[in-house]
Amino acid sequence: MGKADFLSPKAIANRIKSKGLQKLRWYCQMCQKQCRDENGFKCHCMSESHQRQLLLASEDPNKFMDYFSDEFKSDFLELLRRRFGTKRVHNNIVYNEYISDREHVHMNSTQWETLTDFTKWLGREGLCKVDETPKGWYVQYIDPESIRRQEELAKKKKHEMDDEERSAKFIEEQVRRGRDGKEPDETPVYTELKRESEEEKVAFNLGASCSIAGPSKSSSVLGASALKAAAAAASSSTKRKDTSSDTRGEKKKKSALEEIIEMEEKKKKKQSVRTDYWLQPNIVVKVITKRLGERYHKKKAVVTEVRDKYGAVVKMIDSGDKLKLDQNHVETVIPAPGKHVLILNGPYRDTEALLEGIDEKNFSATLTLDSGPQKGKRVDVAYEDFSKMA
């Protein structure tokens, strides 16, 4: 009996059947061939092409098993990341979506016998968070990019805390220096007024020639002490006037509070000159977005044109392709010491400089200004505020 025509009902039915998913036990992973029934699978196993594939696999079976295992793992995790993100989901739901692709790698060709073994392996390797419930195993994807961002935020927060601690120590030091430099005031000694008799009157003699009543022993003592206090106040006031007149021409020493206020004003002034856009033409940037594929990811490019402050047209260094990207899709490039860079943000914006050294602990670099009125000045600039020049 001859083969059915292309447009015959039997041929159409065969094509419809071949499009759908078939039984797993009649699939040959080495040949990547799906058989429709047991007889077809038996005939395929006796074919010459299948025997050649088996001979190749018998030379190094671990190599083929590792290859299929890596393919299965990467495809499964990619589906989990793209479809469910970091949500907690049942592993069987993810697997059912994975096997809906007809060209998927079958699990019987990998190092895992069951889906449970594969789920446990993901948990041991730290690729996913797994937990077992009465309803089965649940998986949750761990995004390494989000973990890296959290670590960077934690480092930045720790760095800010260190700055706050240093400023607090500086304030305490200024207060201590102010206390040490201050002369101790003479504290007056207060005594209780006592009468020798209830009928005796108390009188105060403040330099008068005569007293209201007959002077007594206690009144004379109080008068003398009052005169001494008045004389001391007068002498101290004259001393203050003399010292103020002597130091009037000298520079007034700043107090701790004034220094703190000046520091805060400088800090606010620096923050006011910062902007939320930093792209400049003729600088080298690195593409960090994965939406364009592996071809452009982590590749360097030169900014040829800046559009609307936040967008730019870049030219890839390797391939020469031109792309239009947002500033969130690229990052600055830090060259080797001795190279020229352009400051992109802060008080020295649009200033060319020479990279002297890198401080990895504080995420900054030491630059020597190479242009502008402050040429030759050494400044510390954060990583994100400068980039290599093209």
Coordinates of N, CA and C in Angstrom, one line a residue, residues 152-168 267 271 361-363 384:
E152 N 24.3 45.2 48.3 CA 24.8 46.5 48.0 C 24.1 47.6 48.9
L153 N 22.8 47.5 49.0 CA 22.0 48.4 49.9 C 22.5 48.3 51.3
A154 N 22.7 47.0 51.8 CA 23.2 46.9 53.1 C 24.6 47.5 53.3
K155 N 25.5 47.3 52.3 CA 26.8 48.0 52.4 C 26.7 49.5 52.5
K156 N 25.8 50.0 51.6 CA 25.6 51.5 51.5 C 25.0 52.0 52.8
K157 N 24.1 51.2 53.4 CA 23.5 51.7 54.7 C 24.5 51.6 55.8
K158 N 25.4 50.6 55.8 CA 26.4 50.5 56.8 C 27.4 51.6 56.6
H159 N 27.7 52.0 55.4 CA 28.6 53.1 55.1 C 28.0 54.4 55.7
E160 N 26.7 54.6 55.4 CA 26.0 55.8 56.0 C 26.0 55.8 57.5
M161 N 25.8 54.6 58.1 CA 25.9 54.5 59.6 C 27.3 54.9 60.1
D162 N 28.3 54.5 59.3 CA 29.7 54.8 59.7 C 29.9 56.3 59.7
D163 N 29.3 57.0 58.6 CA 29.4 58.4 58.5 C 28.7 59.1 59.7
E164 N 27.6 58.6 60.1 CA 26.8 59.2 61.2 C 27.6 59.0 62.5
E165 N 28.2 57.8 62.7 CA 29.0 57.6 63.9 C 30.2 58.5 63.9
R166 N 30.9 58.7 62.8 CA 32.0 59.6 62.8 C 31.6 61.0 63.1
S167 N 30.4 61.5 62.5 CA 30.0 62.8 62.8 C 29.6 62.9 64.3
A168 N 29.0 61.9 64.9 CA 28.6 61.9 66.3 C 29.9 62.0 67.2
K267 N 27.1 70.1 53.5 CA 26.5 68.8 53.1 C 25.3 69.1 52.2
Q271 N 24.6 68.2 48.2 CA 23.4 67.5 47.8 C 22.6 68.3 46.8
K361 N 36.9 49.9 49.8 CA 36.1 49.8 51.0 C 35.0 50.9 51.1
N362 N 35.3 52.1 50.5 CA 34.3 53.2 50.6 C 33.6 53.4 49.2
F363 N 33.8 52.5 48.2 CA 33.2 52.5 46.9 C 33.4 53.9 46.3
E384 N 29.7 55.8 41.0 CA 28.6 56.1 40.1 C 28.6 57.5 39.6

